[in-house]
PDB file of C-alpha atoms and ligand atoms in Angstrom:
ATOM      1  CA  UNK A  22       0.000   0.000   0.000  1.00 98.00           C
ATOM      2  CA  UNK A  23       1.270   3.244  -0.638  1.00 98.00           C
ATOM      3  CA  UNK A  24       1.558   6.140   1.905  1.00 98.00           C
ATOM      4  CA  UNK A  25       0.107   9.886   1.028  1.00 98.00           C
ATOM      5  CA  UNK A  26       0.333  12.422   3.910  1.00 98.00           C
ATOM      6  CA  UNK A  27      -2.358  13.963   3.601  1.00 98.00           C
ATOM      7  CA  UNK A  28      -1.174  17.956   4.629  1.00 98.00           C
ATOM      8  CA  UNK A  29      -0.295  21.045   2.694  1.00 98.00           C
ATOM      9  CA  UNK A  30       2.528  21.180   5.821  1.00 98.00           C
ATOM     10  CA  UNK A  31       6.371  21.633   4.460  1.00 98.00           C
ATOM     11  CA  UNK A  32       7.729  20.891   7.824  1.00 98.00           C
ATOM     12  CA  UNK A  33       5.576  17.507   7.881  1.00 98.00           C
ATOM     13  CA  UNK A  34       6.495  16.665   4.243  1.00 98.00           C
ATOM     14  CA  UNK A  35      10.192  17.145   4.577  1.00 98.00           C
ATOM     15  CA  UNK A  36       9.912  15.045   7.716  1.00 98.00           C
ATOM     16  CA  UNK A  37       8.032  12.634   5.924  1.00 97.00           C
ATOM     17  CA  UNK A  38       9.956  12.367   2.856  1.00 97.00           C
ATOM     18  CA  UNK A  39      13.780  12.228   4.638  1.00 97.00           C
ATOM     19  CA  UNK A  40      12.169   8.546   6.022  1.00 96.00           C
ATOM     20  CA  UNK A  41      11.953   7.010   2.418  1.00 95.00           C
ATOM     21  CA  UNK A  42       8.399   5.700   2.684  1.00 96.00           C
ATOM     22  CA  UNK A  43       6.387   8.863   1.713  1.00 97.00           C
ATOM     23  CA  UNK A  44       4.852   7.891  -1.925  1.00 98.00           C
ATOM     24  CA  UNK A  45       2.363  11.382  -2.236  1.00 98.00           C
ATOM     25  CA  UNK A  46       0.087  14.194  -0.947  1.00 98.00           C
ATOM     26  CA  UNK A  47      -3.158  14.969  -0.895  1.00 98.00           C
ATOM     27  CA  UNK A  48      -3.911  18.349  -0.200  1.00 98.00           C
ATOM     28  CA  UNK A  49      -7.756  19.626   0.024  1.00 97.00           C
ATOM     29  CA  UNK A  50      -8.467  23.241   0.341  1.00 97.00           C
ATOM     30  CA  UNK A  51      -8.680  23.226   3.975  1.00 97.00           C
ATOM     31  CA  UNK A  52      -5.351  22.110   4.722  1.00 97.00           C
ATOM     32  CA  UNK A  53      -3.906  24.393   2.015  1.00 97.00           C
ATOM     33  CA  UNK A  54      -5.638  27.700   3.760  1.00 97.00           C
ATOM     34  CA  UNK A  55      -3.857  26.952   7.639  1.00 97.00           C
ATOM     35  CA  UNK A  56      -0.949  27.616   5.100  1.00 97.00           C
ATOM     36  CA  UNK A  57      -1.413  30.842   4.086  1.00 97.00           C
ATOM     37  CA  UNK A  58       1.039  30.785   1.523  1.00 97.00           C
ATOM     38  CA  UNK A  59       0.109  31.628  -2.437  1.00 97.00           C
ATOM     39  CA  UNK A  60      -1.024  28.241  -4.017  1.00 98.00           C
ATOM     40  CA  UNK A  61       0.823  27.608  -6.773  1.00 98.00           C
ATOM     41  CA  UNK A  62       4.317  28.295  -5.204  1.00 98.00           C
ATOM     42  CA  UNK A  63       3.227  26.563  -1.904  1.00 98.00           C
ATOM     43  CA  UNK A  64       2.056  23.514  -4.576  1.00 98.00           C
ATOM     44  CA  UNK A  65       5.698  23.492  -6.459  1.00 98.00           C
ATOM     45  CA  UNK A  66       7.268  23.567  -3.707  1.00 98.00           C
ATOM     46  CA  UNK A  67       5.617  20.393  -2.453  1.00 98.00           C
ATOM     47  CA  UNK A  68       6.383  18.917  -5.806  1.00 98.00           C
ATOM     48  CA  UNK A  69      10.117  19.773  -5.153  1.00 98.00           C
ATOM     49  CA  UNK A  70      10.295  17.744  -1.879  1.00 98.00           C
ATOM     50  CA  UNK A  71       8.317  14.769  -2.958  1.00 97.00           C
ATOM     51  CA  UNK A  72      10.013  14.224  -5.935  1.00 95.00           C
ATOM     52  CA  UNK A  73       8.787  11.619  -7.852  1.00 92.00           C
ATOM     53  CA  UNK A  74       5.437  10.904  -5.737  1.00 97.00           C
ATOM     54  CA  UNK A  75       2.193  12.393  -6.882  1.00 98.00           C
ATOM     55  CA  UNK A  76       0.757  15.633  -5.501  1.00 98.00           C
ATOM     56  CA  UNK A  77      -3.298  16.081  -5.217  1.00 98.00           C
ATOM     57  CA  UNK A  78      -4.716  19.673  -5.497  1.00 98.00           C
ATOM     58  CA  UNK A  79      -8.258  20.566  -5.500  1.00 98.00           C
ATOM     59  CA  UNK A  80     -10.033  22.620  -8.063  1.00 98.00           C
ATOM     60  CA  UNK A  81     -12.655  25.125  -6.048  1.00 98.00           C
ATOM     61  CA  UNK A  82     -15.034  25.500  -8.988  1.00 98.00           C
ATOM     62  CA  UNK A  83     -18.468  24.051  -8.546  1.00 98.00           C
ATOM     63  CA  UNK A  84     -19.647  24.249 -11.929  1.00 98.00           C
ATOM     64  CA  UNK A  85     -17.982  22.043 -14.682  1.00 98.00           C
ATOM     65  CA  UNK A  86     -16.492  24.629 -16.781  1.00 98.00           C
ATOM     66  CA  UNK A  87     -14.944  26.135 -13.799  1.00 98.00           C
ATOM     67  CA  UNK A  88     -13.427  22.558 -12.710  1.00 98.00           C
ATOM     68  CA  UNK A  89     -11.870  22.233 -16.440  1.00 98.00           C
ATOM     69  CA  UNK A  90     -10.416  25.552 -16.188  1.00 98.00           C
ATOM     70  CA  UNK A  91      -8.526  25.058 -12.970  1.00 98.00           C
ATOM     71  CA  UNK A  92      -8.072  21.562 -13.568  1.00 98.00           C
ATOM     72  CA  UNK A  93      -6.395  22.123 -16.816  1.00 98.00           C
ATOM     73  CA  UNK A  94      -4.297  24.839 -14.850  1.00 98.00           C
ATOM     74  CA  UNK A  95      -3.348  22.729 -11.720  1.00 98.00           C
ATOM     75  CA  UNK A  96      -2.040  19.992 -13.774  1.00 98.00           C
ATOM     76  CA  UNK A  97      -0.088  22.640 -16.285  1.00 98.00           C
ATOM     77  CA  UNK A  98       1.984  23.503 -12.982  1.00 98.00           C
ATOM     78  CA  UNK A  99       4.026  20.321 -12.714  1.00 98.00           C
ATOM     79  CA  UNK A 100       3.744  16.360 -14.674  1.00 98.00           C
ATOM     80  CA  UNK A 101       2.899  15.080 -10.839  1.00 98.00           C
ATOM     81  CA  UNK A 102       0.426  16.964 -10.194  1.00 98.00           C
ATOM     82  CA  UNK A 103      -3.247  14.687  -9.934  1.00 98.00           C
ATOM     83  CA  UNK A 104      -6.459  17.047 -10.032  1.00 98.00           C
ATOM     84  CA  UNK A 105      -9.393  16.599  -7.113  1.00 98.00           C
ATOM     85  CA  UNK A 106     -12.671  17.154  -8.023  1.00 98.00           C
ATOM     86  CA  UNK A 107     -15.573  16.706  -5.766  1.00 98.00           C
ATOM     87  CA  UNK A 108     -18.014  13.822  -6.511  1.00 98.00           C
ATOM     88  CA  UNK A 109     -20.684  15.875  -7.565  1.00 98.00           C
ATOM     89  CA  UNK A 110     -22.355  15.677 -11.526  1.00 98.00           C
ATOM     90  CA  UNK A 111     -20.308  18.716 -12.294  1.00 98.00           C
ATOM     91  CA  UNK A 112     -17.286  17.343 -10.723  1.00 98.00           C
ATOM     92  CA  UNK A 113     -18.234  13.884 -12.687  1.00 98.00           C
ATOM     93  CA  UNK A 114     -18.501  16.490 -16.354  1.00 98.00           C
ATOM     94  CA  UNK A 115     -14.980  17.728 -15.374  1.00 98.00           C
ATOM     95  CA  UNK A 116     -13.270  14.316 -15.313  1.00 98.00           C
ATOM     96  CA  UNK A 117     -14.879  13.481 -18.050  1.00 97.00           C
ATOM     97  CA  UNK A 118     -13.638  16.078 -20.337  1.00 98.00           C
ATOM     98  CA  UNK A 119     -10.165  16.423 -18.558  1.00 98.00           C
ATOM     99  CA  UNK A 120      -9.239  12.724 -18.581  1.00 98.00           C
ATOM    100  CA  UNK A 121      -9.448  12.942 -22.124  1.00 97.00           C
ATOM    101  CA  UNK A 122      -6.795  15.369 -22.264  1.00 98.00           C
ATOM    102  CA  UNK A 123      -4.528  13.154 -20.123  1.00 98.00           C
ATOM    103  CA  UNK A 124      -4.797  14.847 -16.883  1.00 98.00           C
ATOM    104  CA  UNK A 125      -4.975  12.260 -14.236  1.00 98.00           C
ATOM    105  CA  UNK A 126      -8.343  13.366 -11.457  1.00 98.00           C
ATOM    106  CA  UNK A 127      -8.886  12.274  -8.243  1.00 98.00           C
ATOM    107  CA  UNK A 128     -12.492  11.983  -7.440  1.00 98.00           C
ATOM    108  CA  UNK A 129     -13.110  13.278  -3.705  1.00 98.00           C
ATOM    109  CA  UNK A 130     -15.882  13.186  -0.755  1.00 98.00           C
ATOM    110  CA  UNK A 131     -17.135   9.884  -1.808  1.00 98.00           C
ATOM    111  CA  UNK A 132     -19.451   8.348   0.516  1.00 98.00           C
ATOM    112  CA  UNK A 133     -20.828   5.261  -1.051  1.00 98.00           C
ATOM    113  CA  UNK A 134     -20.324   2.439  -3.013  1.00 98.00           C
ATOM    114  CA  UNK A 135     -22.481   4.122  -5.864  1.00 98.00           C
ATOM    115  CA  UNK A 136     -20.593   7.275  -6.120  1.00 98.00           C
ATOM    116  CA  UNK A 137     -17.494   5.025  -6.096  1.00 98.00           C
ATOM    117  CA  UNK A 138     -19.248   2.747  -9.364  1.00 98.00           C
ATOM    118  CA  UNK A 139     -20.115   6.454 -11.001  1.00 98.00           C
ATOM    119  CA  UNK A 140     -16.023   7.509 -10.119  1.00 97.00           C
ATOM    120  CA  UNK A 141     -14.704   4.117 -11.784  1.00 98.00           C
ATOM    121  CA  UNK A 142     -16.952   4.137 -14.941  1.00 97.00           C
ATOM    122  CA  UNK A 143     -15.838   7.460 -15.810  1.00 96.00           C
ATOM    123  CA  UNK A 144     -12.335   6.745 -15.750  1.00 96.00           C
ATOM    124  CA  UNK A 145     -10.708   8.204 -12.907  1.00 98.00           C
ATOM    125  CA  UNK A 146      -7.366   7.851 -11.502  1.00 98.00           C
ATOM    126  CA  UNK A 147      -7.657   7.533  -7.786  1.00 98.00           C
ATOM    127  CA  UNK A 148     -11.074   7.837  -6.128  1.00 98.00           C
ATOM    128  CA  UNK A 149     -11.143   9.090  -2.290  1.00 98.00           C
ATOM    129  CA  UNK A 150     -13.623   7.640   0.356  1.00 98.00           C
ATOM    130  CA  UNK A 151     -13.425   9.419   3.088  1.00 98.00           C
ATOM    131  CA  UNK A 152     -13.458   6.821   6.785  1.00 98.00           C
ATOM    132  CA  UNK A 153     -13.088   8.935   8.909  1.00 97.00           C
ATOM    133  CA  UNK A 154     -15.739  11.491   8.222  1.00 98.00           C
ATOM    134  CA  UNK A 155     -18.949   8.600   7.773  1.00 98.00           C
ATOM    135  CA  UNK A 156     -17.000   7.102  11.455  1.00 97.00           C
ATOM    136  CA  UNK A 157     -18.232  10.404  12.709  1.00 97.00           C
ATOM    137  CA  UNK A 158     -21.579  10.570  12.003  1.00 98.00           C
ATOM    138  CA  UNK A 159     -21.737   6.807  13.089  1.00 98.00           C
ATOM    139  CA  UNK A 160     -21.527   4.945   9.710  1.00 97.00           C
ATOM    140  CA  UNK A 161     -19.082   2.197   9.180  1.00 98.00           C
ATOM    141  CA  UNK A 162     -15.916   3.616   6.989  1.00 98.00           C
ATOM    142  CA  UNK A 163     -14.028   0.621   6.517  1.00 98.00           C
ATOM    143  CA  UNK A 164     -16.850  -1.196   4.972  1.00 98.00           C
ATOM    144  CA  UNK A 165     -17.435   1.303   2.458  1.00 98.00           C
ATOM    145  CA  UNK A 166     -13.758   0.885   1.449  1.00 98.00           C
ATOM    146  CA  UNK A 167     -14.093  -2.918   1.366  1.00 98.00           C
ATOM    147  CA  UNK A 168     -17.295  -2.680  -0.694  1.00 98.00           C
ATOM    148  CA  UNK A 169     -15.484  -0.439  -3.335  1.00 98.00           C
ATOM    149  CA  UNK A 170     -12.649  -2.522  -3.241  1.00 98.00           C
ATOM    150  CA  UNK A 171     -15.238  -5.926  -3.931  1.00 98.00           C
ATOM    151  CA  UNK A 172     -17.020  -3.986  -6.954  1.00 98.00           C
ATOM    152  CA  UNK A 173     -13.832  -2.647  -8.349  1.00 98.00           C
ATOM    153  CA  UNK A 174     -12.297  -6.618  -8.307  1.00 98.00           C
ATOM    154  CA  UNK A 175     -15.343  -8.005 -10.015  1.00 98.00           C
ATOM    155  CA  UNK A 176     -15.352  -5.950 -12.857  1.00 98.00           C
ATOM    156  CA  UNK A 177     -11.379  -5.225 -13.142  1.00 98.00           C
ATOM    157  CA  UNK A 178     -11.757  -0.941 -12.595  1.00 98.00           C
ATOM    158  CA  UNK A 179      -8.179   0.224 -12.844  1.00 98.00           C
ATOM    159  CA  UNK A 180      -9.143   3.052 -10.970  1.00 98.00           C
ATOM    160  CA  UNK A 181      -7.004   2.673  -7.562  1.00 98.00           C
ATOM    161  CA  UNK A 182      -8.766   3.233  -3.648  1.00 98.00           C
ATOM    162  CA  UNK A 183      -7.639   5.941  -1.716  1.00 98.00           C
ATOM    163  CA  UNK A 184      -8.619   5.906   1.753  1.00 98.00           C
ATOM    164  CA  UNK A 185      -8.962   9.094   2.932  1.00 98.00           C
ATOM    165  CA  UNK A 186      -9.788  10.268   6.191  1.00 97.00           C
ATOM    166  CA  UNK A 187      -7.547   7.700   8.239  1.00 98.00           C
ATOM    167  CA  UNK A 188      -7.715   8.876  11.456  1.00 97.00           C
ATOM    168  CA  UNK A 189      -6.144   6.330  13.542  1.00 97.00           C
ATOM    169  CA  UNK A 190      -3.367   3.087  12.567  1.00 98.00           C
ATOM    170  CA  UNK A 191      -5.797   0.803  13.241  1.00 98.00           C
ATOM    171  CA  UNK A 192      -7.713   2.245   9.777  1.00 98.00           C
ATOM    172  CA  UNK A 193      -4.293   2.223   8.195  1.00 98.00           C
ATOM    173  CA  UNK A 194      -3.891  -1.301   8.968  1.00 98.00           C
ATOM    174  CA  UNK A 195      -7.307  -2.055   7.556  1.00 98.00           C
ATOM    175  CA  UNK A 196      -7.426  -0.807   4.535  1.00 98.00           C
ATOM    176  CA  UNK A 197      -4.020  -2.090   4.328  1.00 98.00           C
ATOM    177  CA  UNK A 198      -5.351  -5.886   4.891  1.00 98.00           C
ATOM    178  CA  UNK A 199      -8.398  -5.069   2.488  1.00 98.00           C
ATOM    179  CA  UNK A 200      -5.609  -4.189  -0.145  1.00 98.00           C
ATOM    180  CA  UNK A 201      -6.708  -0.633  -1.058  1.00 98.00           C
ATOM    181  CA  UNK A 202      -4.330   0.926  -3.520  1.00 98.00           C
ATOM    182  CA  UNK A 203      -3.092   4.168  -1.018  1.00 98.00           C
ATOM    183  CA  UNK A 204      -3.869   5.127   2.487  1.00 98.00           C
ATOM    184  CA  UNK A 205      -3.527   9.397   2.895  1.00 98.00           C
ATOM    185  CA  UNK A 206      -3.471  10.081   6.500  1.00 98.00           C
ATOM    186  CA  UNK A 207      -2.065  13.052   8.818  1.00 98.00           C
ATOM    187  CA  UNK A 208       1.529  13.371  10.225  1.00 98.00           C
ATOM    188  CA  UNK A 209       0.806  12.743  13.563  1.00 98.00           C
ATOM    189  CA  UNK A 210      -1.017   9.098  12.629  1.00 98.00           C
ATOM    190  CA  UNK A 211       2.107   9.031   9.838  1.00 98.00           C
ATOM    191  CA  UNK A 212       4.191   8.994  13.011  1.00 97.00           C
ATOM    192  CA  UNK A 213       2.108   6.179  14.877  1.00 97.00           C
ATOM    193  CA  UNK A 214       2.888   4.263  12.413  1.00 97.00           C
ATOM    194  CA  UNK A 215       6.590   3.671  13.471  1.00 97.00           C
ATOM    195  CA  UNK A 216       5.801   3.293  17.482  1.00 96.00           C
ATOM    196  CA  UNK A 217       5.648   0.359  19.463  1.00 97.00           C
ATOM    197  CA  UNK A 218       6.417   0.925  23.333  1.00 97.00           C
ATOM    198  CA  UNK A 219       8.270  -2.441  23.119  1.00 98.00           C
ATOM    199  CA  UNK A 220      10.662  -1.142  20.342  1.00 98.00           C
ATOM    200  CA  UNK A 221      11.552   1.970  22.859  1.00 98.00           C
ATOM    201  CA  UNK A 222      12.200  -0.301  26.037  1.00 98.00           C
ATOM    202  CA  UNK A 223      14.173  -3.227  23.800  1.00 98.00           C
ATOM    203  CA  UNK A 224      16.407  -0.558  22.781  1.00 98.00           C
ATOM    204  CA  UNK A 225      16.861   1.057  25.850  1.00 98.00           C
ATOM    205  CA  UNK A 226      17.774  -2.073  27.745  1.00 98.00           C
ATOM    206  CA  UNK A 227      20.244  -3.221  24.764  1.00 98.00           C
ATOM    207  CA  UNK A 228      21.846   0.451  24.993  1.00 97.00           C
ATOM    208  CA  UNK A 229      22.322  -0.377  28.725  1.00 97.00           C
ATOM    209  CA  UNK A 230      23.872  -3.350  28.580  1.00 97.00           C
ATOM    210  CA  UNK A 231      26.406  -1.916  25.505  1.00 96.00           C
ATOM    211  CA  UNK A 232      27.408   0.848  27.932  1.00 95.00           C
ATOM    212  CA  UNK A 233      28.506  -1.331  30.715  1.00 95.00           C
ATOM    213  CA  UNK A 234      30.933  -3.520  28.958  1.00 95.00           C
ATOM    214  CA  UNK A 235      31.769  -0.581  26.630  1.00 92.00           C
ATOM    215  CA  UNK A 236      35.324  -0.575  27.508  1.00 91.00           C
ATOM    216  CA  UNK A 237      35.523  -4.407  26.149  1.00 94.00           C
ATOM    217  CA  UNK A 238      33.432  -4.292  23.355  1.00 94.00           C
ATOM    218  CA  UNK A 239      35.188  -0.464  21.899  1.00 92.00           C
ATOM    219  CA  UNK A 240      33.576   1.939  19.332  1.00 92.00           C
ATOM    220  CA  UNK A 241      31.830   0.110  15.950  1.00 91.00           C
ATOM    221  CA  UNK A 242      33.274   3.077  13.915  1.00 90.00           C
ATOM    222  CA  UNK A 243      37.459   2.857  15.438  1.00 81.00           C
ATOM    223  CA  UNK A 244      39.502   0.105  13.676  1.00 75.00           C
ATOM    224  CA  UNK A 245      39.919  -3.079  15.896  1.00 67.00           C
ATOM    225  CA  UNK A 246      44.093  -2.107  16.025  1.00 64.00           C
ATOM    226  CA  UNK A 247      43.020   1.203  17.836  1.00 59.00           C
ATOM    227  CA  UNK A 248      41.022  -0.321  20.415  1.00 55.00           C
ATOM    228  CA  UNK A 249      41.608  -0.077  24.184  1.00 55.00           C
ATOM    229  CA  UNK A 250      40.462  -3.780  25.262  1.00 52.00           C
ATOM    230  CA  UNK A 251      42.192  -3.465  28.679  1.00 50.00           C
ATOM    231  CA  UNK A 252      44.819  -5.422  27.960  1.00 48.00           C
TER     232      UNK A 252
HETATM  233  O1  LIG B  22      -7.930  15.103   2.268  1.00 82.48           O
HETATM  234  C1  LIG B  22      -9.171  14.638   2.539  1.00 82.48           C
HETATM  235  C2  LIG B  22      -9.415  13.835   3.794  1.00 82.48           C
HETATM  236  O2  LIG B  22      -8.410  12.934   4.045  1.00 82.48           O
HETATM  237  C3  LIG B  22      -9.913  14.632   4.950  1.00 82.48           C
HETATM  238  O3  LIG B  22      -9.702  14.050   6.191  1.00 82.48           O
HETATM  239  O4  LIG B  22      -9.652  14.153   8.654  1.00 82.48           O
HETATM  240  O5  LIG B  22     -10.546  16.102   7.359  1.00 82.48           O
HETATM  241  O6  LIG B  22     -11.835  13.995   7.508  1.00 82.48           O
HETATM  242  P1  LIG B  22     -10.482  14.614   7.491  1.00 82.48           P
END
């Protein structure tokens, strides 16, 4: 499964990327306003630090011709760039006309398995159901995901899941087992990710035990002739 952070933050990208394991970003409008930076240099320079990995920004249009117009410009700003639009008929016009131009869209707020059918037939790229969010208002996310996931198999939609909305590592491990294509989630679950409490204490007590016979066992870096082995 690949990893997407899903912020507009350069402090958590950098972070992110210098660990190897960062394959995108989503960004939504939201994240890119507690920013406060202009858009298209604060969207380059996200490009810059993820390199090769794919970078999702959202058109603000509502109305189709709108969408195509910023879509068309969003993707003009850099070859990684992947176009959200919102899962809305309009949205659904957009794709339609931009994918056959080439421009790869992500298809975002979906919130059931029919929006998700609607997303796939029309050719998108990546299409976003959002856990978290239908967790909130008591509705099971992780099902929807594993119902998109079960349509998209039996008919062979190249379109890949992105599970949006991951709020927690337990999601990211479950849409993980499920096999969805990408999980976007925040730093701070990003971060989770790597924790275990029993990693932390096994290295503490194997740093421990190092230190005391230290003057034996010498520095890993200094050539064996250079060590002091008390002798
Ligand atoms: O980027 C879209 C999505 O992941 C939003 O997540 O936490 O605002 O529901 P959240």
């Amino acid at each position: 499964m690949k990893f997407f952070l899903d912020t507009a933050n350069l402090d958590e990208i950098r972070q992110a990327a210098a660990l190897g394991v960062l394959d995108g970003i989503t960004t939504n409008p939201t994240l890119v306003a507690k920013e406060k930076r202009p858009f298209r240099e604060h969207i380059l320079e996200i490009c810059e630090i993820v390199k090769n990995g794919v970078v999702n920004a959202e058109v603000v249009s509502t109305d189709t011709e709108g969408m195509v117009r910023e879509g068309r410009e969003l993707a003009s700003w850099h070859p990684n760039i992947v176009v959200k639009v919102p899962m809305t008929p309009d949205g659904v016009r957009a794709m339609n006309v931009l994918t056959r131009e080439g421009i790869r869209i992500n298809v975002t707020l979906v919130f059931s398995p029919t929006q998700a059918l609607i997303v796939a037939k029309a050719g998108a790229y990546f299409v976003s159901p959002f856990l978290g969010r239908l967790d909130d208002i008591a509705q099971d996310g992780l099902q929807l995901v594993r119902e998109i996931l079960q349509i998209y198999r039996a008919y062979n939609f190249e379109t890949q899941v992105l599970a949006a909305s991951l709020r927690h590592p337990i999601h990211v491990v479950e849409v993980a087992k499920m096999g969805a294509h990408i999980g976007t989630m925040p730093f701070k679950v990003f971060e989770q990710l790597f924790k275990h409490p029993l990693t932390d204490r096994g290295l503490e007590a194997f740093l421990k035990d190092w230190e005391k016979a230290r003057e034996v066992l010498g520095d890993i870096t200094e050539p064996a002739t250079a060590r002091k082995v008390g002798r």
